[in-house]
Amino acid sequence: APRLQRAASALKACDWDVDRAMGVLRLLSSRAASAQASEALPESYCVDILQHVRGDIALAEQLMAVHRRFPTTPLLVCAEALRRGDNHAGAAESLLEEFQGRVRALVVKAWRNQEDTLWEPTAAEEVARFALEVAEWNPAVAFMTAESFALAMLQVRREWKRFGAKANTEATTYVQTAGDTTEEEMAAALHTLDLLDTLRDKPVASIPDTLAALQEFSMEPYEAARYLWHLATGLTVKASEGRP
């Protein structure tokens, strides 16, 4: 029964093309498919794999190995790397790793040219990976995308620091002029100072959160920083407040 169900699923995925369905079934029983057995490969995935290698089962196995190593990379890109690597998965993976490394190096260079203090070593890897996914690994736009994200992240950090300095100044002023403030204002000021103190060891939001915010706000660092600042502190920065 399971075999019949799989055969029926393969036929459906192939629009009832018997020859293509047979190719899907052969691929599902291949060594590459066996290596991913725990992932329960869908027939539609096998159809996509075979389409990129013109139905060649041996090449399909190689392509599956490459895509398993780079799961977020478009199949078309993996197939092109496989072609340039003389149809060897290892060579294709090396090409993709080299490309990823070049994008990562550009991120590090962009940061180094702007300031001395960088994020942790793994940050450049995260930014490069995110930029490649956004650019769909297209060399024509991947480097520009990575540099844009890297520079925008630096600007988010600057805005974040500016918000913190402004909030600290305002709260300190309230505390120092206690006679001219209400109890509510004093409590809010003290709360803000306590909050800023807890953020002292965490000067910026996490890398994934920062990248996601930049993407959400169309690469506008100030708007992304406002959003992240509010999430972290509950404090609101007006749209025109604190802009240079």
Coordinates of C-alpha atoms in Angstrom, one line a residue:
A1 CA 0.0 0.0 0.0
P2 CA 2.7 2.6 0.8
R3 CA 4.4 1.9 -2.5
L4 CA 1.1 2.4 -4.4
Q5 CA 0.5 5.6 -2.5
R6 CA 3.9 6.9 -3.4
A7 CA 3.5 5.9 -7.0
A8 CA 0.1 7.7 -7.1
S9 CA 1.7 10.8 -5.5
A10 CA 4.6 10.7 -8.0
L11 CA 2.1 10.6 -10.9
K12 CA 0.2 13.5 -9.5
A13 CA 3.3 15.5 -9.0
C14 CA 4.3 14.8 -12.6
D15 CA 0.9 15.7 -14.0
W16 CA 0.3 12.0 -14.7
D17 CA 3.4 11.8 -16.9
V18 CA 4.5 8.1 -16.4
D19 CA 8.1 8.5 -17.5
R20 CA 8.7 11.5 -15.2
A21 CA 6.9 9.7 -12.4
M22 CA 9.2 6.7 -12.8
G23 CA 12.2 9.0 -12.6
V24 CA 10.8 10.4 -9.3
L25 CA 10.4 6.9 -7.9
R26 CA 13.9 5.9 -8.9
L27 CA 15.3 9.0 -7.3
L28 CA 13.4 8.4 -4.1
S29 CA 15.0 5.0 -3.8
S30 CA 18.5 6.2 -4.7
R31 CA 21.4 6.7 -2.3
A32 CA 20.8 10.4 -2.1
A33 CA 17.2 10.0 -1.1
S34 CA 18.1 7.3 1.4
A35 CA 20.4 9.8 3.1
Q36 CA 17.5 12.1 3.6
A37 CA 15.0 9.4 4.4
S38 CA 14.3 11.0 7.8
E39 CA 13.2 14.2 6.0
A40 CA 10.4 12.4 4.1
L41 CA 11.2 14.0 0.7
P42 CA 8.1 15.2 -1.1
E43 CA 7.6 14.0 -4.7
S44 CA 7.4 17.7 -5.8
Y45 CA 10.9 18.3 -4.6
C46 CA 12.2 15.3 -6.6
V47 CA 10.4 16.7 -9.6
D48 CA 12.2 20.0 -9.2
I49 CA 15.5 18.3 -8.8
L50 CA 15.1 16.2 -11.9
Q51 CA 14.0 19.2 -14.0
H52 CA 17.3 20.9 -13.2
V53 CA 19.4 17.9 -14.4
R54 CA 17.2 16.8 -17.4
G55 CA 16.0 13.7 -15.7
D56 CA 19.5 12.3 -15.0
I57 CA 19.3 10.2 -11.8
A58 CA 23.1 10.3 -11.1
L59 CA 23.2 14.1 -11.5
A60 CA 20.0 14.4 -9.4
E61 CA 21.8 12.6 -6.6
Q62 CA 24.7 15.0 -6.9
L63 CA 22.4 18.0 -6.9
M64 CA 20.5 16.7 -3.9
A65 CA 23.8 16.5 -2.0
V66 CA 24.7 20.1 -2.9
H67 CA 21.3 21.4 -1.9
R68 CA 21.4 19.4 1.4
R69 CA 24.6 21.3 2.2
F70 CA 23.1 24.7 1.1
P71 CA 19.4 24.2 1.8
T72 CA 18.4 27.9 1.4
T73 CA 20.2 28.3 -1.9
P74 CA 17.9 28.2 -5.0
L75 CA 18.1 24.9 -6.8
L76 CA 18.9 26.8 -10.0
V77 CA 22.0 28.2 -8.4
C78 CA 23.0 24.8 -7.0
A79 CA 22.5 23.3 -10.4
E80 CA 24.7 25.9 -12.0
A81 CA 27.4 25.3 -9.4
L82 CA 27.2 21.6 -10.1
R83 CA 27.7 22.3 -13.8
R84 CA 30.7 24.5 -13.2
G85 CA 32.1 21.9 -10.8
D86 CA 32.1 19.2 -13.6
N87 CA 29.0 17.5 -12.0
H88 CA 30.8 16.7 -8.7
A89 CA 28.9 17.7 -5.6
G90 CA 32.1 18.4 -3.6
A91 CA 33.4 20.8 -6.3
A92 CA 30.0 22.6 -6.5
E93 CA 29.9 23.0 -2.7
S94 CA 33.4 24.5 -2.8
L95 CA 32.3 27.0 -5.4
L96 CA 29.3 28.1 -3.3
E97 CA 31.5 28.2 -0.1
E98 CA 34.0 30.5 -1.9
F99 CA 31.2 32.8 -3.1
Q100 CA 29.8 32.9 0.4
G101 CA 33.2 33.7 1.7
R102 CA 33.7 36.6 -0.7
V103 CA 30.3 38.1 0.4
R104 CA 31.3 37.7 4.1
A105 CA 34.6 39.4 3.5
L106 CA 32.8 42.4 1.9
V107 CA 30.7 42.7 5.1
V108 CA 33.8 42.7 7.3
K109 CA 35.5 45.3 5.0
A110 CA 32.5 47.6 5.1
W111 CA 32.4 47.5 8.9
R112 CA 36.2 47.9 9.2
N113 CA 36.1 51.0 7.0
Q114 CA 33.5 52.6 9.2
E115 CA 34.5 51.9 12.8
D116 CA 36.9 49.8 14.9
T117 CA 34.4 48.0 17.1
L118 CA 32.6 45.3 15.2
W119 CA 30.1 42.7 16.2
E120 CA 31.2 39.2 17.2
P121 CA 33.0 37.1 14.6
T122 CA 29.9 35.2 13.6
A123 CA 28.0 38.3 12.8
A124 CA 29.5 38.8 9.4
E125 CA 28.6 35.2 8.6
E126 CA 25.0 35.9 9.6
V127 CA 24.8 39.1 7.5
A128 CA 26.3 37.4 4.5
R129 CA 24.0 34.5 4.7
F130 CA 21.0 36.7 5.0
A131 CA 22.0 39.0 2.1
L132 CA 22.6 36.0 -0.1
E133 CA 19.1 34.7 0.7
V134 CA 17.6 38.1 0.0
A135 CA 19.6 38.3 -3.3
E136 CA 18.8 34.7 -4.1
W137 CA 22.5 34.1 -4.6
N138 CA 22.5 36.3 -7.7
P139 CA 26.1 37.6 -8.1
A140 CA 24.9 40.7 -9.8
V141 CA 23.2 42.0 -6.7
A142 CA 24.5 39.9 -3.8
F143 CA 27.6 42.0 -3.1
M144 CA 25.6 45.3 -3.2
T145 CA 22.9 43.8 -1.0
A146 CA 25.5 42.6 1.6
E147 CA 27.2 45.9 1.7
S148 CA 23.9 47.7 2.0
F149 CA 22.9 45.6 5.0
A150 CA 26.3 45.9 6.6
L151 CA 26.3 49.7 6.4
A152 CA 22.6 50.0 7.4
M153 CA 23.4 47.9 10.5
L154 CA 26.1 50.3 11.5
Q155 CA 23.6 53.2 11.2
V156 CA 21.1 51.3 13.3
R157 CA 23.7 50.9 16.0
R158 CA 24.4 54.7 15.9
E159 CA 20.8 55.5 16.1
W160 CA 20.4 53.1 19.0
K161 CA 23.2 54.8 20.9
R162 CA 21.7 58.2 20.2
F163 CA 18.3 57.1 21.6
G164 CA 20.0 55.7 24.7
A165 CA 22.0 58.9 25.3
K166 CA 18.9 61.1 24.8
A167 CA 16.8 59.0 27.2
N168 CA 19.6 59.0 29.8
T169 CA 19.9 62.8 29.6
E170 CA 16.2 63.3 30.0
A171 CA 15.8 60.8 32.8
T172 CA 18.9 62.2 34.7
T173 CA 17.5 65.7 34.4
Y174 CA 14.2 64.7 36.0
V175 CA 16.1 63.0 38.9
Q176 CA 18.4 66.0 39.4
T177 CA 15.5 68.4 39.5
A178 CA 13.3 66.3 41.8
G179 CA 11.5 69.3 43.2
D180 CA 10.1 70.2 39.9
T181 CA 8.8 66.8 38.9
T182 CA 5.8 64.8 39.9
E183 CA 6.0 61.4 41.6
E184 CA 4.9 59.7 38.3
E185 CA 7.6 61.6 36.4
M186 CA 10.2 60.6 39.0
A187 CA 9.2 57.0 38.9
A188 CA 9.3 56.9 35.1
A189 CA 12.7 58.6 35.1
L190 CA 14.1 56.1 37.6
H191 CA 12.6 53.2 35.7
T192 CA 14.3 54.5 32.5
L193 CA 17.7 54.8 34.2
D194 CA 17.4 51.2 35.5
L195 CA 16.4 50.0 32.1
L196 CA 19.3 51.8 30.4
D197 CA 21.6 50.2 32.9
T198 CA 20.5 46.7 32.0
L199 CA 21.0 47.5 28.4
R200 CA 24.6 48.7 28.9
D201 CA 26.0 45.3 28.1
K202 CA 23.7 44.9 25.1
P203 CA 24.3 48.0 23.0
V204 CA 22.4 46.8 20.0
A205 CA 19.6 44.4 19.1
S206 CA 20.5 40.9 17.9
I207 CA 21.8 40.4 14.4
P208 CA 18.7 38.5 13.1
D209 CA 16.3 41.1 14.7
T210 CA 18.3 44.0 13.2
L211 CA 18.3 42.4 9.7
A212 CA 14.6 41.6 9.9
A213 CA 13.8 45.1 11.0
L214 CA 15.8 46.6 8.1
Q215 CA 14.0 44.4 5.6
E216 CA 10.6 45.2 7.2
F217 CA 11.3 49.0 7.0
S218 CA 12.7 49.1 3.5
M219 CA 16.3 49.5 4.6
E220 CA 15.6 52.7 6.6
P221 CA 18.0 52.5 9.5
Y222 CA 16.3 55.1 11.6
E223 CA 12.9 53.5 11.3
A224 CA 14.4 50.1 12.0
A225 CA 16.2 51.5 15.0
R226 CA 13.0 53.2 16.4
Y227 CA 11.2 49.9 16.1
L228 CA 13.9 47.9 17.8
W229 CA 14.4 50.5 20.5
H230 CA 10.7 50.3 21.4
L231 CA 10.7 46.5 21.5
A232 CA 13.7 46.5 23.8
T233 CA 12.8 49.3 26.1
G234 CA 9.1 50.1 25.7
L235 CA 10.2 53.7 25.1
T236 CA 8.9 55.6 22.0
V237 CA 11.0 57.8 19.8
K238 CA 9.0 60.1 17.6
A239 CA 9.5 60.0 13.8
S240 CA 11.3 63.3 13.8
E241 CA 13.0 63.0 17.2
G242 CA 16.8 62.8 17.4
R243 CA 17.4 62.7 13.6
P244 CA 20.6 64.3 12.6

